[in-house]
XYZ file of C-alpha atoms in Angstrom:
66
model
C -6.668 5.082 16.002
C -8.546 4.707 12.730
C -10.237 1.410 11.831
C -8.353 0.446 8.713
C -9.990 -2.280 6.670
C -7.131 -3.909 4.705
C -7.545 -5.738 1.482
C -5.072 -7.444 -0.910
C -4.954 -7.889 -4.570
C -7.118 -10.655 -6.146
C -3.961 -11.572 -8.036
C -2.255 -12.749 -4.789
C -4.703 -15.640 -4.249
C -4.351 -16.939 -0.702
C -0.637 -16.515 -0.490
C 0.472 -14.962 2.874
C 3.349 -12.855 1.384
C 1.459 -9.853 0.083
C 1.025 -6.198 0.546
C -2.350 -5.166 1.941
C -3.865 -1.686 1.488
C -6.580 0.111 3.355
C -8.325 2.918 1.595
C -11.379 3.326 3.728
C -10.149 6.322 5.637
C -10.574 9.466 3.398
C -7.356 11.232 4.486
C -4.979 8.271 4.802
C -3.965 5.208 2.843
C -2.346 2.503 5.011
C -0.027 -0.159 3.629
C 1.135 -3.275 5.512
C 2.844 -6.679 5.168
C 0.310 -9.446 5.220
C 2.786 -11.665 7.108
C 2.738 -9.211 9.983
C -0.880 -7.858 10.270
C -0.251 -6.508 13.794
C 3.017 -4.931 12.747
C 3.688 -1.438 11.664
C 2.000 0.145 8.566
C 3.136 2.760 6.178
C 0.628 5.621 6.013
C 0.531 8.112 3.083
C -1.936 10.600 1.675
C -4.368 9.508 -1.018
C -2.470 11.811 -3.443
C 0.830 10.156 -2.706
C -0.707 6.671 -3.162
C -2.273 7.587 -6.539
C 1.141 9.017 -7.682
C 2.873 5.825 -6.517
C 0.404 3.599 -8.363
C 0.802 5.726 -11.550
C 4.573 5.470 -11.330
C 4.389 1.610 -11.025
C 1.895 1.308 -13.838
C 3.993 3.354 -16.138
C 7.268 1.686 -15.210
C 8.833 4.920 -14.150
C 11.852 4.980 -11.760
C 13.529 7.504 -9.623
C 17.191 8.008 -10.518
C 19.461 7.910 -7.482
C 22.499 10.071 -7.375
C 25.874 8.246 -7.373
């Protein structure tokens, strides 16, 4: 298993309810809940992570079918 080194945003101060991200493995970005550091993580490609970040920054949404 890769040795993910997680970090959280400097905006989150010391609050325990944060999302942590590990980007130190070139082929995988891992995302986890800081309240459960030994729990599961979501793993995506760096390309998918970049697209997600761009979508959030631009305020875009995905329309869901009715």
